[in-house]
């Protein structure tokens, strides 16, 4: 561990204290598949979720929110309007925006929506799997090619391993620097970067991707934590909390023999 990494980790308790003292109100414009899970994840950590996505009220909600989370998992025309209205208002009020570009690369509307959000609004953090992050890197001309998106899941060839960790870290760092944002690519090894500092984070459990919405829940936690702290520190707190929750859940599964890992 370098001195820089040690100093970063020392800040985690203070970041958690800030989060708990703030109880950040987190506006989530998310998908209907995981909306309940995302709300409960924020509540479990100590935040306060509000799942408002109607264009008629999103600007008003942003005015009182500490954070805005945008998830394009089941993107609809009306929801895209809500995303743009809330993002514009968030930039006016200084409310940090976290984006989860679910399935970017599999359709034009997802690509166009993601590009619109990252190019026209100030975004505090982006959380996705490595295929989604590399697709964004391709869309903004950081890399020339990437694997074809596998629905909303990471491509098999993209899964973060020790062998490709350095290369993926460099891509994420360059993308974060160009977009002036914090990027978290979650996977067997998580990679976090703000373009200046890049961390590889180990933890969690192999069963986590088998649960529908684990990524959406993580993005909601990132947004909520960023609503109470610096984007880099908040995102780090979120992934550490999610990984610890996964480890505890796996221990409970093993203890009670209530689940199995797919082979």
Short mmCIF file of C-alpha atoms in Angstrom, two decimals:
data_model
loop_
_atom_site.label_atom_id
_atom_site.label_comp_id
_atom_site.label_asym_id
_atom_site.label_seq_id
_atom_site.Cartn_x
_atom_site.Cartn_y
_atom_site.Cartn_z
CA UNK A 1 0.00 0.00 0.00
CA UNK A 2 1.40 3.42 -0.94
CA UNK A 3 1.30 6.43 1.37
CA UNK A 4 -1.33 7.97 -0.89
CA UNK A 5 -3.57 4.90 -0.61
CA UNK A 6 -3.11 4.86 3.16
CA UNK A 7 -4.19 8.50 3.42
CA UNK A 8 -7.25 7.83 1.26
CA UNK A 9 -8.35 4.92 3.45
CA UNK A 10 -7.85 6.96 6.62
CA UNK A 11 -10.54 9.35 5.37
CA UNK A 12 -13.24 6.66 5.13
CA UNK A 13 -14.49 6.91 8.74
CA UNK A 14 -14.84 10.69 8.37
CA UNK A 15 -16.68 10.23 5.08
CA UNK A 16 -19.07 7.78 6.73
CA UNK A 17 -19.63 10.23 9.59
CA UNK A 18 -20.46 12.98 7.10
CA UNK A 19 -22.91 10.68 5.35
CA UNK A 20 -24.70 9.70 8.54
CA UNK A 21 -24.82 13.31 9.74
CA UNK A 22 -26.29 14.45 6.42
CA UNK A 23 -28.80 11.64 5.75
CA UNK A 24 -28.72 12.77 2.11
CA UNK A 25 -32.03 13.02 0.30
CA UNK A 26 -31.29 11.17 -2.94
CA UNK A 27 -33.50 11.65 -5.97
CA UNK A 28 -33.38 8.54 -8.14
CA UNK A 29 -34.58 8.49 -11.73
CA UNK A 30 -34.11 4.80 -12.17
CA UNK A 31 -35.63 1.73 -13.80
CA UNK A 32 -38.80 -0.04 -12.70
CA UNK A 33 -37.02 -3.41 -12.45
CA UNK A 34 -34.95 -2.42 -9.41
CA UNK A 35 -36.51 0.77 -8.05
CA UNK A 36 -37.58 -0.82 -4.75
CA UNK A 37 -34.19 -2.44 -4.22
CA UNK A 38 -32.40 0.86 -4.89
CA UNK A 39 -34.58 2.70 -2.39
CA UNK A 40 -33.96 0.04 0.26
CA UNK A 41 -30.20 0.06 -0.36
CA UNK A 42 -30.05 3.80 0.30
CA UNK A 43 -32.17 3.39 3.42
CA UNK A 44 -29.98 0.53 4.67
CA UNK A 45 -26.85 2.69 4.53
CA UNK A 46 -28.59 5.61 6.23
CA UNK A 47 -29.67 7.84 3.35
CA UNK A 48 -33.12 8.99 2.32
CA UNK A 49 -34.41 8.00 -1.15
CA UNK A 50 -37.08 9.63 -3.27
CA UNK A 51 -37.89 7.88 -6.54
CA UNK A 52 -39.37 10.83 -8.46
CA UNK A 53 -39.16 10.70 -12.26
CA UNK A 54 -42.19 12.62 -13.55
CA UNK A 55 -41.11 15.64 -15.66
CA UNK A 56 -43.80 17.68 -13.92
CA UNK A 57 -41.99 17.63 -10.58
CA UNK A 58 -38.36 16.63 -11.02
CA UNK A 59 -37.01 20.19 -10.97
CA UNK A 60 -38.78 20.89 -7.69
CA UNK A 61 -37.41 17.68 -6.18
CA UNK A 62 -33.87 18.58 -7.22
CA UNK A 63 -34.23 21.86 -5.34
CA UNK A 64 -34.50 19.99 -2.02
CA UNK A 65 -32.33 16.96 -2.81
CA UNK A 66 -28.72 16.41 -1.82
CA UNK A 67 -28.04 14.13 -4.78
CA UNK A 68 -29.43 13.05 -8.14
CA UNK A 69 -29.02 9.54 -9.54
CA UNK A 70 -29.84 8.82 -13.18
CA UNK A 71 -30.13 5.19 -14.31
CA UNK A 72 -31.02 4.41 -17.94
CA UNK A 73 -31.94 0.77 -17.36
CA UNK A 74 -35.45 0.97 -18.82
CA UNK A 75 -35.18 4.33 -20.51
CA UNK A 76 -38.40 5.86 -21.88
CA UNK A 77 -39.10 9.05 -23.81
CA UNK A 78 -40.81 10.74 -20.87
CA UNK A 79 -38.07 9.61 -18.54
CA UNK A 80 -35.37 11.05 -20.80
CA UNK A 81 -37.15 14.39 -20.56
CA UNK A 82 -37.12 14.07 -16.77
CA UNK A 83 -33.40 13.24 -16.82
CA UNK A 84 -32.55 16.36 -18.81
CA UNK A 85 -34.78 18.67 -16.77
CA UNK A 86 -33.43 17.38 -13.47
CA UNK A 87 -29.81 17.47 -14.66
CA UNK A 88 -30.12 21.09 -15.79
CA UNK A 89 -31.66 22.04 -12.46
CA UNK A 90 -29.05 20.05 -10.54
CA UNK A 91 -26.29 22.03 -12.22
CA UNK A 92 -28.03 25.26 -11.20
CA UNK A 93 -28.36 24.17 -7.57
CA UNK A 94 -24.96 22.46 -7.34
CA UNK A 95 -26.58 19.08 -6.68
CA UNK A 96 -24.14 16.28 -7.64
CA UNK A 97 -25.26 13.97 -10.45
CA UNK A 98 -24.39 10.27 -10.63
CA UNK A 99 -25.06 8.37 -13.85
CA UNK A 100 -25.49 4.64 -14.36
CA UNK A 101 -25.29 4.06 -18.15
CA UNK A 102 -27.04 0.69 -18.08
CA UNK A 103 -26.66 -1.15 -21.38
CA UNK A 104 -24.99 1.72 -23.21
CA UNK A 105 -23.80 0.31 -26.52
CA UNK A 106 -26.81 -1.90 -27.20
CA UNK A 107 -29.05 0.76 -28.75
CA UNK A 108 -28.91 4.23 -30.28
CA UNK A 109 -31.24 5.72 -27.67
CA UNK A 110 -29.00 4.54 -24.83
CA UNK A 111 -25.89 5.88 -26.57
CA UNK A 112 -27.53 9.21 -27.39
CA UNK A 113 -28.95 9.63 -23.88
CA UNK A 114 -25.63 8.82 -22.22
CA UNK A 115 -23.69 11.17 -24.49
CA UNK A 116 -26.22 13.94 -23.95
CA UNK A 117 -25.90 13.64 -20.18
CA UNK A 118 -22.11 13.47 -19.99
CA UNK A 119 -21.48 16.16 -22.62
CA UNK A 120 -24.09 18.76 -21.63
CA UNK A 121 -24.19 18.54 -17.84
CA UNK A 122 -21.63 18.51 -15.05
CA UNK A 123 -21.55 14.93 -13.74
CA UNK A 124 -19.96 14.10 -10.39
CA UNK A 125 -19.72 10.33 -10.84
CA UNK A 126 -20.36 7.52 -13.31
CA UNK A 127 -20.83 3.91 -12.17
CA UNK A 128 -21.05 1.03 -14.62
CA UNK A 129 -19.59 -2.32 -15.50
CA UNK A 130 -16.36 -2.30 -17.48
CA UNK A 131 -18.10 -2.90 -20.83
CA UNK A 132 -20.33 0.14 -20.25
CA UNK A 133 -17.39 2.30 -19.22
CA UNK A 134 -15.32 1.19 -22.23
CA UNK A 135 -18.29 1.92 -24.50
CA UNK A 136 -18.35 5.47 -23.16
CA UNK A 137 -14.59 5.62 -23.74
CA UNK A 138 -15.19 4.66 -27.35
CA UNK A 139 -18.03 7.17 -27.78
CA UNK A 140 -15.76 10.02 -26.64
CA UNK A 141 -12.79 8.75 -28.68
CA UNK A 142 -10.56 7.52 -25.86
CA UNK A 143 -10.32 4.06 -27.42
CA UNK A 144 -10.96 2.87 -30.96
CA UNK A 145 -12.91 -0.28 -30.27
CA UNK A 146 -14.60 -2.27 -27.55
CA UNK A 147 -16.53 -5.50 -27.20
CA UNK A 148 -20.18 -5.58 -28.17
CA UNK A 149 -22.36 -4.96 -25.15
CA UNK A 150 -23.98 -8.13 -23.80
CA UNK A 151 -27.37 -6.72 -22.90
CA UNK A 152 -26.97 -5.03 -19.54
CA UNK A 153 -24.24 -7.43 -18.40
CA UNK A 154 -20.50 -7.21 -18.80
CA UNK A 155 -18.97 -9.00 -21.81
CA UNK A 156 -17.08 -12.17 -20.90
CA UNK A 157 -13.92 -10.81 -22.56
CA UNK A 158 -14.13 -7.59 -20.51
CA UNK A 159 -14.35 -9.06 -17.00
CA UNK A 160 -11.72 -7.30 -14.85
CA UNK A 161 -8.85 -9.63 -13.92
CA UNK A 162 -5.30 -9.23 -12.66
CA UNK A 163 -4.13 -9.71 -16.25
CA UNK A 164 -6.10 -6.80 -17.72
CA UNK A 165 -6.25 -4.62 -14.58
CA UNK A 166 -3.51 -2.18 -15.64
CA UNK A 167 -4.94 -1.62 -19.12
CA UNK A 168 -8.48 -1.15 -17.86
CA UNK A 169 -7.23 1.19 -15.16
CA UNK A 170 -5.52 3.35 -17.76
CA UNK A 171 -8.66 3.52 -19.91
CA UNK A 172 -10.82 4.47 -16.94
CA UNK A 173 -8.34 7.11 -15.76
CA UNK A 174 -8.16 8.72 -19.21
CA UNK A 175 -11.95 8.71 -19.50
CA UNK A 176 -12.40 10.21 -16.03
CA UNK A 177 -9.85 12.92 -16.82
CA UNK A 178 -11.48 13.84 -20.12
CA UNK A 179 -14.97 13.98 -18.59
CA UNK A 180 -13.72 15.65 -15.38
CA UNK A 181 -15.63 13.16 -13.28
CA UNK A 182 -15.16 10.18 -10.97
CA UNK A 183 -15.63 6.78 -12.59
CA UNK A 184 -16.25 3.47 -10.85
CA UNK A 185 -16.13 0.30 -12.94
CA UNK A 186 -17.44 -2.48 -10.73
CA UNK A 187 -16.56 -6.15 -11.18
CA UNK A 188 -14.54 -8.96 -9.58
CA UNK A 189 -11.97 -6.22 -9.04
CA UNK A 190 -13.41 -2.71 -8.86
CA UNK A 191 -11.56 0.21 -10.45
CA UNK A 192 -12.07 3.77 -9.20
CA UNK A 193 -10.50 6.85 -10.77
CA UNK A 194 -10.85 10.61 -10.95
CA UNK A 195 -8.21 10.87 -13.65
CA UNK A 196 -5.46 11.61 -11.13
CA UNK A 197 -5.77 8.84 -8.57
CA UNK A 198 -6.74 5.31 -9.63
CA UNK A 199 -7.50 2.51 -7.18
CA UNK A 200 -8.08 -1.21 -7.58
CA UNK A 201 -10.56 -2.35 -4.92
CA UNK A 202 -10.89 -5.96 -3.84
CA UNK A 203 -13.90 -7.36 -2.00
CA UNK A 204 -17.49 -8.43 -2.41
CA UNK A 205 -18.50 -11.90 -3.53
CA UNK A 206 -18.91 -13.82 -6.78
CA UNK A 207 -22.64 -14.26 -6.10
CA UNK A 208 -23.34 -10.53 -6.30
CA UNK A 209 -23.71 -10.37 -10.12
CA UNK A 210 -26.28 -13.18 -9.89
CA UNK A 211 -28.69 -10.82 -8.13
CA UNK A 212 -30.81 -8.61 -10.39
CA UNK A 213 -30.07 -4.99 -9.61
CA UNK A 214 -26.80 -5.24 -7.66
CA UNK A 215 -25.26 -2.68 -10.02
CA UNK A 216 -28.28 -0.40 -9.82
CA UNK A 217 -28.18 -0.55 -6.02
CA UNK A 218 -24.48 0.29 -6.06
CA UNK A 219 -25.06 3.31 -8.32
CA UNK A 220 -27.79 4.54 -5.98
CA UNK A 221 -25.40 4.21 -3.05
CA UNK A 222 -22.71 6.07 -4.98
CA UNK A 223 -25.11 8.92 -5.67
CA UNK A 224 -26.28 9.07 -2.07
CA UNK A 225 -22.73 9.06 -0.67
CA UNK A 226 -21.62 11.70 -3.17
CA UNK A 227 -24.51 13.79 -1.87
CA UNK A 228 -22.70 14.04 1.46
CA UNK A 229 -19.01 14.00 0.54
CA UNK A 230 -16.38 14.66 -2.10
CA UNK A 231 -17.21 12.58 -5.21
CA UNK A 232 -14.08 10.42 -5.00
CA UNK A 233 -14.41 9.78 -1.26
CA UNK A 234 -18.16 9.25 -1.50
CA UNK A 235 -17.82 6.75 -4.34
CA UNK A 236 -15.12 4.87 -2.45
CA UNK A 237 -17.37 4.68 0.62
CA UNK A 238 -20.23 3.32 -1.51
CA UNK A 239 -18.23 0.50 -3.09
CA UNK A 240 -16.65 -0.50 0.22
CA UNK A 241 -20.10 -0.61 1.83
CA UNK A 242 -21.57 -2.63 -1.05
CA UNK A 243 -18.68 -5.08 -1.02
CA UNK A 244 -18.99 -5.58 2.72
CA UNK A 245 -22.74 -6.16 2.36
CA UNK A 246 -22.04 -8.80 -0.30
CA UNK A 247 -19.54 -10.55 1.92
CA UNK A 248 -21.95 -10.58 4.86
CA UNK A 249 -24.77 -11.86 2.65
CA UNK A 250 -22.58 -14.68 1.34
CA UNK A 251 -21.64 -15.67 4.88
CA UNK A 252 -25.32 -15.85 5.77
CA UNK A 253 -26.06 -17.95 2.68
CA UNK A 254 -23.30 -20.39 3.60
CA UNK A 255 -24.39 -20.52 7.22
CA UNK A 256 -28.02 -21.29 6.37
CA UNK A 257 -27.41 -23.24 3.13
CA UNK A 258 -29.90 -21.00 1.31
CA UNK A 259 -28.24 -20.51 -2.06
CA UNK A 260 -25.66 -21.80 -4.51
CA UNK A 261 -23.14 -20.29 -6.90
CA UNK A 262 -23.67 -21.10 -10.58
CA UNK A 263 -20.85 -23.09 -12.11
#
